[in-house]
């Protein structure tokens, strides 16, 4: 009998499973390490790890955890492989584009290690299903890309008493930590409040260096293995910060906050509405839709007729080099404010960007400045490519 996880209060006591002859050979380099050894490898085989997301962070984490011989991997995802995923989501291949991420990941993991059982959960993680799901696993690996799910994962980990192996990435920067252990801090101790909605751009808006989720996801896999094996010093009470451009790694202390409503006072005794908590109310997400919109077809018709109007592109210069709409004038969102006095409030103005969200902000800004004849190009240059000019490359 052994406990999983062995470093803290036993979450689950199991009879350690025997290793087959094949497995002994496969895990030879682990068995040579006294810190792993036969018993450690058996603990890995007995362990159940749940990965939230089979994307940038989940890809390397799942691949390494499977290769290492973690007996059961649960995967939560509901997305489909898109060609823009392949730059970093290395569990998926070119021929998987259009397939479900779970189906694609399962095929790849089976090839990496047929001894691992993969449990697919093709669903969005919600306040309704998280507790019941987490209860079935020993360690949770958070590979989500948004604040709502991150707080949900954290609170569900606190409530179920499961360690939360956290990672996040943006552009060239990454973070990792281990939250929600018996005595350690949780994500809310570090970040009590989510940022205002729209303040922190997503990777889909701001970009991310493809290898960065490799660095952070591999760290998460390392921490999960350490927790199961009960070796080393897990990143409990420490936040690891990695900057790829500077090749800098540093850790900062994270203290448990005795007043934390999740892990301190336990005021949060059930899962809440995380969209609301993060300020993503239906009214707010509808704000984008509430700005006046114009379709790509309508703008193309205006251009073809020679209508007198301004078409302003608020993307960045390096994006304009990839693709542009003929006739659009570039005013990056960062310098848009300074441009407003030069604009004629009596002229028609159409604002465009990549997908329509930055341009909606510019439209709102102009409305606030008293402009009334201003429209957002719905769906941005991506939809323009779909509906007007397919020669325009999508990125
Ligand atoms: Zn806390």
mmCIF file of C-alpha atoms and ligand atoms in Angstrom:
data_model
loop_
_atom_site.group_PDB
_atom_site.id
_atom_site.type_symbol
_atom_site.label_atom_id
_atom_site.label_comp_id
_atom_site.label_asym_id
_atom_site.label_seq_id
_atom_site.Cartn_x
_atom_site.Cartn_y
_atom_site.Cartn_z
ATOM 1 C CA UNK A 1 0.000 0.000 0.000
ATOM 2 C CA UNK A 2 1.196 3.499 -0.804
ATOM 3 C CA UNK A 3 -0.292 6.944 -0.780
ATOM 4 C CA UNK A 4 -0.714 9.176 -3.789
ATOM 5 C CA UNK A 5 0.482 11.955 -3.329
ATOM 6 C CA UNK A 6 3.103 10.932 -0.860
ATOM 7 C CA UNK A 7 4.511 14.358 0.062
ATOM 8 C CA UNK A 8 1.423 15.556 1.858
ATOM 9 C CA UNK A 9 -1.775 14.284 3.360
ATOM 10 C CA UNK A 10 -2.714 11.081 1.590
ATOM 11 C CA UNK A 11 -5.341 11.868 -0.993
ATOM 12 C CA UNK A 12 -5.716 8.266 -2.026
ATOM 13 C CA UNK A 13 -4.226 5.013 -0.783
ATOM 14 C CA UNK A 14 -3.613 2.404 -3.423
ATOM 15 C CA UNK A 15 -2.062 -1.008 -3.834
ATOM 16 C CA UNK A 16 0.831 -0.172 -6.115
ATOM 17 C CA UNK A 17 0.404 -1.904 -9.478
ATOM 18 C CA UNK A 18 3.071 -4.316 -10.724
ATOM 19 C CA UNK A 19 5.148 -3.304 -13.741
ATOM 20 C CA UNK A 20 5.201 -5.659 -16.713
ATOM 21 C CA UNK A 21 8.488 -6.760 -18.243
ATOM 22 C CA UNK A 22 7.863 -4.318 -21.107
ATOM 23 C CA UNK A 23 7.317 -1.489 -18.679
ATOM 24 C CA UNK A 24 10.465 -2.258 -16.693
ATOM 25 C CA UNK A 25 12.448 -1.985 -19.908
ATOM 26 C CA UNK A 26 10.656 1.126 -21.080
ATOM 27 C CA UNK A 27 11.229 2.969 -17.804
ATOM 28 C CA UNK A 28 14.820 1.770 -17.342
ATOM 29 C CA UNK A 29 16.253 5.320 -17.121
ATOM 30 C CA UNK A 30 13.774 6.125 -14.360
ATOM 31 C CA UNK A 31 14.457 2.900 -12.477
ATOM 32 C CA UNK A 32 18.146 3.798 -12.416
ATOM 33 C CA UNK A 33 17.343 6.943 -10.425
ATOM 34 C CA UNK A 34 17.121 6.179 -6.712
ATOM 35 C CA UNK A 35 14.647 9.092 -6.419
ATOM 36 C CA UNK A 36 12.277 7.195 -8.698
ATOM 37 C CA UNK A 37 13.212 3.522 -8.592
ATOM 38 C CA UNK A 38 10.731 0.684 -8.871
ATOM 39 C CA UNK A 39 8.361 2.019 -6.240
ATOM 40 C CA UNK A 40 8.364 5.508 -7.735
ATOM 41 C CA UNK A 41 7.573 4.111 -11.142
ATOM 42 C CA UNK A 42 4.736 2.121 -9.613
ATOM 43 C CA UNK A 43 3.430 5.320 -8.009
ATOM 44 C CA UNK A 44 3.496 6.990 -11.398
ATOM 45 C CA UNK A 45 1.554 4.065 -12.838
ATOM 46 C CA UNK A 46 -1.035 4.351 -10.062
ATOM 47 C CA UNK A 47 -1.349 8.127 -10.451
ATOM 48 C CA UNK A 48 -4.237 9.932 -12.112
ATOM 49 C CA UNK A 49 -3.485 13.390 -13.557
ATOM 50 C CA UNK A 50 -6.104 15.696 -15.063
ATOM 51 C CA UNK A 51 -4.997 18.188 -17.711
ATOM 52 C CA UNK A 52 -7.272 21.150 -18.321
ATOM 53 C CA UNK A 53 -6.752 21.947 -22.005
ATOM 54 C CA UNK A 54 -4.978 20.055 -24.775
ATOM 55 C CA UNK A 55 -3.436 23.217 -26.202
ATOM 56 C CA UNK A 56 -0.099 24.985 -25.854
ATOM 57 C CA UNK A 57 0.630 24.013 -22.240
ATOM 58 C CA UNK A 58 -1.313 20.746 -22.295
ATOM 59 C CA UNK A 59 0.593 19.431 -25.321
ATOM 60 C CA UNK A 60 4.077 19.134 -23.819
ATOM 61 C CA UNK A 61 2.674 18.346 -20.363
ATOM 62 C CA UNK A 62 0.600 15.432 -21.665
ATOM 63 C CA UNK A 63 3.380 14.103 -23.891
ATOM 64 C CA UNK A 64 5.947 14.051 -21.083
ATOM 65 C CA UNK A 65 3.545 12.713 -18.456
ATOM 66 C CA UNK A 66 2.541 9.905 -20.818
ATOM 67 C CA UNK A 67 6.153 9.128 -21.716
ATOM 68 C CA UNK A 68 7.045 9.122 -18.010
ATOM 69 C CA UNK A 69 4.444 6.441 -17.337
ATOM 70 C CA UNK A 70 1.707 8.298 -15.440
ATOM 71 C CA UNK A 71 -0.913 5.560 -15.515
ATOM 72 C CA UNK A 72 -4.027 7.629 -16.206
ATOM 73 C CA UNK A 73 -4.264 10.985 -17.934
ATOM 74 C CA UNK A 74 -7.579 12.815 -18.050
ATOM 75 C CA UNK A 75 -7.890 15.464 -20.753
ATOM 76 C CA UNK A 76 -10.505 18.211 -20.755
ATOM 77 C CA UNK A 77 -10.999 20.050 -24.038
ATOM 78 C CA UNK A 78 -13.838 20.775 -26.434
ATOM 79 C CA UNK A 79 -11.916 22.510 -29.202
ATOM 80 C CA UNK A 80 -10.981 21.485 -32.727
ATOM 81 C CA UNK A 81 -7.399 21.583 -34.088
ATOM 82 C CA UNK A 82 -6.852 24.755 -36.094
ATOM 83 C CA UNK A 83 -3.872 25.405 -38.355
ATOM 84 C CA UNK A 84 -2.836 28.359 -36.153
ATOM 85 C CA UNK A 85 -2.426 25.921 -33.214
ATOM 86 C CA UNK A 86 0.392 23.967 -34.855
ATOM 87 C CA UNK A 87 3.090 26.608 -34.203
ATOM 88 C CA UNK A 88 3.110 25.535 -30.522
ATOM 89 C CA UNK A 89 0.587 22.753 -29.783
ATOM 90 C CA UNK A 90 2.991 19.956 -30.590
ATOM 91 C CA UNK A 91 0.685 17.094 -29.646
ATOM 92 C CA UNK A 92 -1.284 17.810 -32.840
ATOM 93 C CA UNK A 93 -0.060 17.392 -36.416
ATOM 94 C CA UNK A 94 -0.855 18.903 -39.783
ATOM 95 C CA UNK A 95 -3.166 16.042 -40.729
ATOM 96 C CA UNK A 96 -5.155 16.635 -37.500
ATOM 97 C CA UNK A 97 -6.437 20.064 -38.570
ATOM 98 C CA UNK A 98 -10.227 19.995 -38.275
ATOM 99 C CA UNK A 99 -10.265 16.999 -35.881
ATOM 100 C CA UNK A 100 -11.257 17.231 -32.256
ATOM 101 C CA UNK A 101 -8.226 18.044 -30.096
ATOM 102 C CA UNK A 102 -9.037 15.136 -27.813
ATOM 103 C CA UNK A 103 -9.163 12.585 -30.636
ATOM 104 C CA UNK A 104 -5.900 13.944 -32.008
ATOM 105 C CA UNK A 105 -4.199 13.965 -28.578
ATOM 106 C CA UNK A 106 -5.328 10.433 -27.750
ATOM 107 C CA UNK A 107 -3.841 9.041 -30.971
ATOM 108 C CA UNK A 108 -0.523 10.740 -30.299
ATOM 109 C CA UNK A 109 -0.388 9.710 -26.615
ATOM 110 C CA UNK A 110 -1.162 6.108 -27.489
ATOM 111 C CA UNK A 111 1.788 6.164 -29.863
ATOM 112 C CA UNK A 112 4.034 7.699 -27.183
ATOM 113 C CA UNK A 113 3.053 5.134 -24.548
ATOM 114 C CA UNK A 114 0.384 2.444 -24.988
ATOM 115 C CA UNK A 115 0.573 1.624 -21.252
ATOM 116 C CA UNK A 116 -1.143 4.907 -20.385
ATOM 117 C CA UNK A 117 -4.939 5.090 -20.113
ATOM 118 C CA UNK A 118 -6.273 8.344 -21.518
ATOM 119 C CA UNK A 119 -9.661 9.514 -20.285
ATOM 120 C CA UNK A 120 -11.202 12.102 -22.611
ATOM 121 C CA UNK A 121 -13.627 14.687 -21.241
ATOM 122 C CA UNK A 122 -14.933 16.486 -24.319
ATOM 123 C CA UNK A 123 -16.559 19.360 -22.513
ATOM 124 C CA UNK A 124 -16.015 22.888 -21.330
ATOM 125 C CA UNK A 125 -14.931 22.945 -17.680
ATOM 126 C CA UNK A 126 -17.760 24.601 -15.748
ATOM 127 C CA UNK A 127 -18.835 25.299 -12.183
ATOM 128 C CA UNK A 128 -21.314 22.438 -12.652
ATOM 129 C CA UNK A 129 -18.856 19.693 -13.649
ATOM 130 C CA UNK A 130 -15.497 20.725 -12.127
ATOM 131 C CA UNK A 131 -15.837 19.283 -8.606
ATOM 132 C CA UNK A 132 -17.071 15.894 -9.725
ATOM 133 C CA UNK A 133 -14.296 15.749 -12.358
ATOM 134 C CA UNK A 134 -11.458 16.863 -10.075
ATOM 135 C CA UNK A 135 -12.506 14.386 -7.389
ATOM 136 C CA UNK A 136 -11.459 11.521 -9.687
ATOM 137 C CA UNK A 137 -7.833 12.684 -10.027
ATOM 138 C CA UNK A 138 -4.759 13.177 -7.844
ATOM 139 C CA UNK A 139 -3.172 16.212 -9.542
ATOM 140 C CA UNK A 140 -4.705 18.940 -11.716
ATOM 141 C CA UNK A 141 -2.559 20.591 -14.416
ATOM 142 C CA UNK A 142 -3.973 23.966 -15.417
ATOM 143 C CA UNK A 143 -3.319 24.669 -19.091
ATOM 144 C CA UNK A 144 -6.137 27.150 -19.582
ATOM 145 C CA UNK A 145 -5.823 30.417 -21.467
ATOM 146 C CA UNK A 146 -8.380 32.631 -19.733
ATOM 147 C CA UNK A 147 -8.948 34.096 -16.298
ATOM 148 C CA UNK A 148 -12.447 32.712 -15.734
ATOM 149 C CA UNK A 149 -11.275 29.112 -16.085
ATOM 150 C CA UNK A 150 -8.101 29.793 -14.100
ATOM 151 C CA UNK A 151 -10.097 30.970 -11.061
ATOM 152 C CA UNK A 152 -12.520 28.084 -11.544
ATOM 153 C CA UNK A 153 -9.650 25.549 -11.601
ATOM 154 C CA UNK A 154 -8.145 27.156 -8.511
ATOM 155 C CA UNK A 155 -11.327 27.173 -6.459
ATOM 156 C CA UNK A 156 -12.240 23.641 -7.518
ATOM 157 C CA UNK A 157 -8.742 22.500 -6.460
ATOM 158 C CA UNK A 158 -9.131 24.147 -3.044
ATOM 159 C CA UNK A 159 -12.584 22.613 -2.568
ATOM 160 C CA UNK A 160 -11.482 19.113 -3.607
ATOM 161 C CA UNK A 161 -8.058 19.325 -1.940
ATOM 162 C CA UNK A 162 -6.130 18.677 -5.165
ATOM 163 C CA UNK A 163 -2.844 20.377 -6.039
ATOM 164 C CA UNK A 164 -3.119 22.869 -8.899
ATOM 165 C CA UNK A 165 -0.050 22.796 -11.157
ATOM 166 C CA UNK A 166 -0.393 26.228 -12.698
ATOM 167 C CA UNK A 167 1.164 27.643 -15.847
ATOM 168 C CA UNK A 168 0.469 30.638 -18.054
ATOM 169 C CA UNK A 169 2.113 32.236 -21.045
ATOM 170 C CA UNK A 170 2.002 35.455 -23.039
ATOM 171 C CA UNK A 171 4.285 36.601 -25.858
ATOM 172 C CA UNK A 172 7.773 35.855 -24.422
ATOM 173 C CA UNK A 173 6.853 35.484 -20.751
ATOM 174 C CA UNK A 174 5.681 32.531 -18.741
ATOM 175 C CA UNK A 175 4.755 31.679 -15.152
ATOM 176 C CA UNK A 176 4.460 28.447 -13.233
ATOM 177 C CA UNK A 177 3.660 27.463 -9.671
ATOM 178 C CA UNK A 178 2.041 24.780 -7.554
ATOM 179 C CA UNK A 179 -1.059 26.019 -5.768
ATOM 180 C CA UNK A 180 -3.694 24.610 -3.431
ATOM 181 C CA UNK A 181 -1.565 22.147 -1.470
ATOM 182 C CA UNK A 182 -2.349 21.600 2.194
ATOM 183 C CA UNK A 183 -0.147 24.413 3.507
ATOM 184 C CA UNK A 184 0.704 26.397 0.381
ATOM 185 C CA UNK A 185 -0.941 29.448 -1.173
ATOM 186 C CA UNK A 186 -3.486 29.344 -3.975
ATOM 187 C CA UNK A 187 -3.858 31.347 -7.176
ATOM 188 C CA UNK A 188 -6.160 33.770 -5.347
ATOM 189 C CA UNK A 189 -3.493 34.420 -2.698
ATOM 190 C CA UNK A 190 -1.290 35.661 -5.555
ATOM 191 C CA UNK A 191 -3.989 37.341 -7.639
ATOM 192 C CA UNK A 192 -6.995 38.189 -5.424
ATOM 193 C CA UNK A 193 -8.764 40.016 -8.237
ATOM 194 C CA UNK A 194 -8.908 39.315 -11.974
ATOM 195 C CA UNK A 195 -7.728 42.113 -14.275
ATOM 196 C CA UNK A 196 -10.487 44.285 -15.768
ATOM 197 C CA UNK A 197 -11.974 42.527 -18.806
ATOM 198 C CA UNK A 198 -10.129 43.402 -21.997
ATOM 199 C CA UNK A 199 -7.071 44.725 -20.083
ATOM 200 C CA UNK A 200 -4.841 41.712 -20.682
ATOM 201 C CA UNK A 201 -4.791 40.624 -24.308
ATOM 202 C CA UNK A 202 -5.003 36.903 -25.064
ATOM 203 C CA UNK A 203 -2.340 35.004 -27.039
ATOM 204 C CA UNK A 204 -4.790 35.127 -29.978
ATOM 205 C CA UNK A 205 -4.594 38.917 -29.803
ATOM 206 C CA UNK A 206 -1.034 39.523 -28.661
ATOM 207 C CA UNK A 207 0.807 36.467 -29.970
ATOM 208 C CA UNK A 208 3.092 33.993 -28.213
ATOM 209 C CA UNK A 209 6.500 32.554 -29.067
ATOM 210 C CA UNK A 210 5.825 28.954 -30.077
ATOM 211 C CA UNK A 211 8.444 27.394 -27.823
ATOM 212 C CA UNK A 212 7.291 29.240 -24.685
ATOM 213 C CA UNK A 213 4.402 26.866 -23.846
ATOM 214 C CA UNK A 214 6.978 24.116 -24.359
ATOM 215 C CA UNK A 215 9.120 25.563 -21.572
ATOM 216 C CA UNK A 216 6.225 26.197 -19.195
ATOM 217 C CA UNK A 217 4.203 23.046 -19.976
ATOM 218 C CA UNK A 218 7.301 20.921 -19.476
ATOM 219 C CA UNK A 219 7.831 22.618 -16.111
ATOM 220 C CA UNK A 220 4.253 21.757 -15.182
ATOM 221 C CA UNK A 221 4.865 18.118 -16.104
ATOM 222 C CA UNK A 222 8.025 18.173 -13.971
ATOM 223 C CA UNK A 223 6.130 19.534 -10.976
ATOM 224 C CA UNK A 224 3.339 16.971 -11.394
ATOM 225 C CA UNK A 225 5.908 14.144 -11.431
ATOM 226 C CA UNK A 226 7.628 15.542 -8.312
ATOM 227 C CA UNK A 227 4.309 15.727 -6.464
ATOM 228 C CA UNK A 228 3.505 12.117 -7.310
ATOM 229 C CA UNK A 229 6.980 10.865 -6.471
ATOM 230 C CA UNK A 230 7.290 13.007 -3.366
ATOM 231 C CA UNK A 231 10.776 14.146 -4.318
ATOM 232 C CA UNK A 232 12.543 17.470 -4.594
ATOM 233 C CA UNK A 233 11.106 20.858 -3.772
ATOM 234 C CA UNK A 234 7.880 21.534 -5.632
ATOM 235 C CA UNK A 235 7.076 25.138 -6.597
ATOM 236 C CA UNK A 236 4.844 25.501 -3.546
ATOM 237 C CA UNK A 237 4.873 29.084 -2.281
ATOM 238 C CA UNK A 238 7.042 30.133 -5.196
ATOM 239 C CA UNK A 239 6.180 31.607 -8.571
ATOM 240 C CA UNK A 240 8.634 30.834 -11.337
ATOM 241 C CA UNK A 241 8.904 33.572 -13.960
ATOM 242 C CA UNK A 242 10.552 32.872 -17.282
ATOM 243 C CA UNK A 243 11.425 35.443 -19.919
ATOM 244 C CA UNK A 244 12.468 33.839 -23.177
ATOM 245 C CA UNK A 245 13.980 36.979 -24.722
ATOM 246 C CA UNK A 246 16.281 37.658 -21.781
ATOM 247 C CA UNK A 247 16.865 33.937 -21.116
ATOM 248 C CA UNK A 248 15.994 34.794 -17.516
ATOM 249 C CA UNK A 249 14.430 32.494 -14.958
ATOM 250 C CA UNK A 250 13.652 33.680 -11.483
ATOM 251 C CA UNK A 251 11.381 32.699 -8.640
ATOM 252 C CA UNK A 252 9.507 34.974 -6.280
ATOM 253 C CA UNK A 253 7.952 33.991 -2.977
ATOM 254 C CA UNK A 254 4.175 33.690 -2.803
ATOM 255 C CA UNK A 255 2.716 33.769 0.689
ATOM 256 C CA UNK A 256 -0.466 32.102 1.760
ATOM 257 C CA UNK A 257 -2.954 34.837 2.552
ATOM 258 C CA UNK A 258 -4.846 33.978 5.770
ATOM 259 C CA UNK A 259 -7.693 36.209 4.522
ATOM 260 C CA UNK A 260 -7.865 34.485 1.104
ATOM 261 C CA UNK A 261 -11.575 33.709 0.579
ATOM 262 C CA UNK A 262 -10.681 30.385 -1.063
ATOM 263 C CA UNK A 263 -7.879 28.783 0.939
ATOM 264 C CA UNK A 264 -7.777 31.097 3.990
ATOM 265 C CA UNK A 265 -11.229 31.857 5.385
ATOM 266 C CA UNK A 266 -12.946 29.251 3.159
ATOM 267 C CA UNK A 267 -15.651 31.824 2.527
ATOM 268 C CA UNK A 268 -15.880 30.378 -0.988
ATOM 269 C CA UNK A 269 -17.488 27.051 -0.131
ATOM 270 C CA UNK A 270 -19.002 26.374 -3.560
ATOM 271 C CA UNK A 271 -18.098 27.254 -7.129
ATOM 272 C CA UNK A 272 -19.389 30.622 -8.322
ATOM 273 C CA UNK A 273 -20.161 32.298 -11.652
ATOM 274 C CA UNK A 274 -16.630 32.927 -12.969
ATOM 275 C CA UNK A 275 -17.726 34.977 -15.981
ATOM 276 C CA UNK A 276 -19.411 37.365 -13.610
ATOM 277 C CA UNK A 277 -16.435 37.331 -11.209
ATOM 278 C CA UNK A 278 -14.126 38.287 -14.082
ATOM 279 C CA UNK A 279 -16.490 41.048 -15.208
ATOM 280 C CA UNK A 280 -17.557 39.214 -18.341
ATOM 281 C CA UNK A 281 -21.255 39.931 -17.975
ATOM 282 C CA UNK A 282 -23.548 39.430 -20.961
ATOM 283 C CA UNK A 283 -24.018 43.208 -21.020
ATOM 284 C CA UNK A 284 -20.269 43.800 -21.268
ATOM 285 C CA UNK A 285 -19.483 41.160 -23.867
ATOM 286 C CA UNK A 286 -22.425 42.627 -25.793
ATOM 287 C CA UNK A 287 -20.679 46.025 -25.767
ATOM 288 C CA UNK A 288 -18.631 44.897 -28.763
ATOM 289 C CA UNK A 289 -21.813 44.015 -30.599
ATOM 290 C CA UNK A 290 -23.443 47.286 -29.552
ATOM 291 C CA UNK A 291 -21.059 49.445 -31.551
ATOM 292 C CA UNK A 292 -22.454 50.106 -35.020
ATOM 293 C CA UNK A 293 -21.165 47.516 -37.458
ATOM 294 C CA UNK A 294 -20.752 47.284 -41.184
ATOM 295 C CA UNK A 295 -20.114 44.049 -43.081
ATOM 296 C CA UNK A 296 -17.094 43.507 -45.338
ATOM 297 C CA UNK A 297 -19.446 43.221 -48.337
ATOM 298 C CA UNK A 298 -20.972 46.632 -47.605
ATOM 299 C CA UNK A 299 -17.535 48.263 -47.265
ATOM 300 C CA UNK A 300 -16.342 46.596 -50.482
ATOM 301 C CA UNK A 301 -19.412 48.009 -52.252
ATOM 302 C CA UNK A 302 -18.696 51.483 -50.862
ATOM 303 C CA UNK A 303 -15.100 51.277 -52.068
ATOM 304 C CA UNK A 304 -16.244 50.054 -55.502
ATOM 305 C CA UNK A 305 -18.734 52.949 -55.773
ATOM 306 C CA UNK A 306 -16.031 55.414 -54.815
ATOM 307 C CA UNK A 307 -17.980 56.613 -51.736
ATOM 308 C CA UNK A 308 -16.261 59.345 -49.774
ATOM 309 C CA UNK A 309 -15.351 57.842 -46.387
ATOM 310 C CA UNK A 310 -12.326 57.080 -44.205
ATOM 311 C CA UNK A 311 -11.242 53.472 -43.766
ATOM 312 C CA UNK A 312 -8.873 53.276 -40.786
ATOM 313 C CA UNK A 313 -6.932 50.133 -39.882
ATOM 314 C CA UNK A 314 -5.953 50.093 -36.176
ATOM 315 C CA UNK A 315 -3.605 47.084 -36.332
ATOM 316 C CA UNK A 316 0.187 47.243 -35.904
ATOM 317 C CA UNK A 317 2.632 47.942 -38.765
ATOM 318 C CA UNK A 318 4.015 44.371 -38.648
ATOM 319 C CA UNK A 319 0.484 43.052 -39.150
ATOM 320 C CA UNK A 320 -0.123 45.332 -42.120
ATOM 321 C CA UNK A 321 2.921 43.751 -43.770
ATOM 322 C CA UNK A 322 1.135 40.374 -43.629
ATOM 323 C CA UNK A 323 -2.166 41.480 -45.092
ATOM 324 C CA UNK A 324 -3.978 44.744 -45.808
ATOM 325 C CA UNK A 325 -7.212 46.017 -47.262
ATOM 326 C CA UNK A 326 -6.522 48.274 -50.245
ATOM 327 C CA UNK A 327 -7.556 51.811 -49.393
ATOM 328 C CA UNK A 328 -7.195 51.477 -45.609
ATOM 329 C CA UNK A 329 -5.014 53.893 -43.697
ATOM 330 C CA UNK A 330 -2.957 52.514 -40.812
ATOM 331 C CA UNK A 331 -3.344 54.170 -37.406
ATOM 332 C CA UNK A 332 -2.270 51.627 -34.747
ATOM 333 C CA UNK A 333 -4.608 51.565 -31.751
ATOM 334 C CA UNK A 334 -1.789 52.844 -29.488
ATOM 335 C CA UNK A 335 -1.558 56.111 -31.456
ATOM 336 C CA UNK A 336 -5.272 56.347 -32.249
ATOM 337 C CA UNK A 337 -6.027 58.804 -29.449
ATOM 338 C CA UNK A 338 -3.574 61.331 -30.891
ATOM 339 C CA UNK A 339 -5.183 60.978 -34.310
ATOM 340 C CA UNK A 340 -8.716 61.865 -33.181
ATOM 341 C CA UNK A 341 -8.363 65.689 -33.454
ATOM 342 C CA UNK A 342 -7.296 65.249 -37.091
ATOM 343 C CA UNK A 343 -10.456 63.289 -37.960
ATOM 344 C CA UNK A 344 -13.523 64.968 -39.441
ATOM 345 C CA UNK A 345 -16.630 64.203 -37.326
ATOM 346 C CA UNK A 346 -18.845 64.898 -40.348
ATOM 347 C CA UNK A 347 -17.262 62.220 -42.524
ATOM 348 C CA UNK A 348 -18.183 58.557 -42.501
ATOM 349 C CA UNK A 349 -15.491 56.500 -40.776
ATOM 350 C CA UNK A 350 -15.056 52.718 -40.898
ATOM 351 C CA UNK A 351 -12.534 51.161 -38.525
ATOM 352 C CA UNK A 352 -10.964 47.770 -39.129
ATOM 353 C CA UNK A 353 -8.497 45.442 -37.403
ATOM 354 C CA UNK A 354 -7.753 41.698 -37.489
ATOM 355 C CA UNK A 355 -10.912 40.247 -35.947
ATOM 356 C CA UNK A 356 -13.030 43.268 -35.012
ATOM 357 C CA UNK A 357 -12.280 43.653 -31.312
ATOM 358 C CA UNK A 358 -9.563 46.331 -31.358
ATOM 359 C CA UNK A 359 -11.550 48.293 -33.939
ATOM 360 C CA UNK A 360 -14.634 48.112 -31.673
ATOM 361 C CA UNK A 361 -12.577 49.845 -28.970
ATOM 362 C CA UNK A 362 -11.590 52.581 -31.436
ATOM 363 C CA UNK A 363 -15.234 53.011 -32.466
ATOM 364 C CA UNK A 364 -16.268 53.328 -28.812
ATOM 365 C CA UNK A 365 -13.547 55.938 -28.333
ATOM 366 C CA UNK A 366 -14.797 57.970 -31.302
ATOM 367 C CA UNK A 367 -18.392 57.698 -30.080
ATOM 368 C CA UNK A 368 -17.248 59.049 -26.718
ATOM 369 C CA UNK A 369 -15.614 61.941 -28.600
ATOM 370 C CA UNK A 370 -18.960 62.766 -30.214
ATOM 371 C CA UNK A 371 -18.555 61.073 -33.613
ATOM 372 C CA UNK A 372 -21.842 59.665 -34.893
ATOM 373 C CA UNK A 373 -21.036 58.391 -38.407
ATOM 374 C CA UNK A 374 -18.598 55.671 -37.381
ATOM 375 C CA UNK A 375 -18.772 51.908 -37.967
ATOM 376 C CA UNK A 376 -16.810 48.829 -36.954
ATOM 377 C CA UNK A 377 -15.807 46.456 -39.755
ATOM 378 C CA UNK A 378 -17.475 43.283 -38.486
ATOM 379 C CA UNK A 379 -15.069 40.344 -38.183
ATOM 380 C CA UNK A 380 -12.097 42.445 -39.330
ATOM 381 C CA UNK A 381 -9.707 41.461 -42.078
ATOM 382 C CA UNK A 382 -10.292 37.769 -41.294
ATOM 383 C CA UNK A 383 -13.942 38.025 -42.343
ATOM 384 C CA UNK A 384 -12.910 40.282 -45.251
ATOM 385 C CA UNK A 385 -10.770 37.398 -46.493
ATOM 386 C CA UNK A 386 -13.726 34.988 -46.156
ATOM 387 C CA UNK A 387 -16.345 37.171 -47.768
ATOM 388 C CA UNK A 388 -14.662 39.673 -50.083
ATOM 389 C CA UNK A 389 -11.135 38.784 -51.089
ATOM 390 C CA UNK A 390 -9.887 35.230 -50.484
ATOM 391 C CA UNK A 391 -6.410 36.206 -51.782
ATOM 392 C CA UNK A 392 -5.925 38.086 -48.489
ATOM 393 C CA UNK A 393 -3.970 35.797 -46.204
ATOM 394 C CA UNK A 394 -5.405 35.018 -42.755
ATOM 395 C CA UNK A 395 -3.128 35.037 -39.729
HETATM 396 ZN ZN1 LIG B 1 -5.583 31.345 -1.348
#
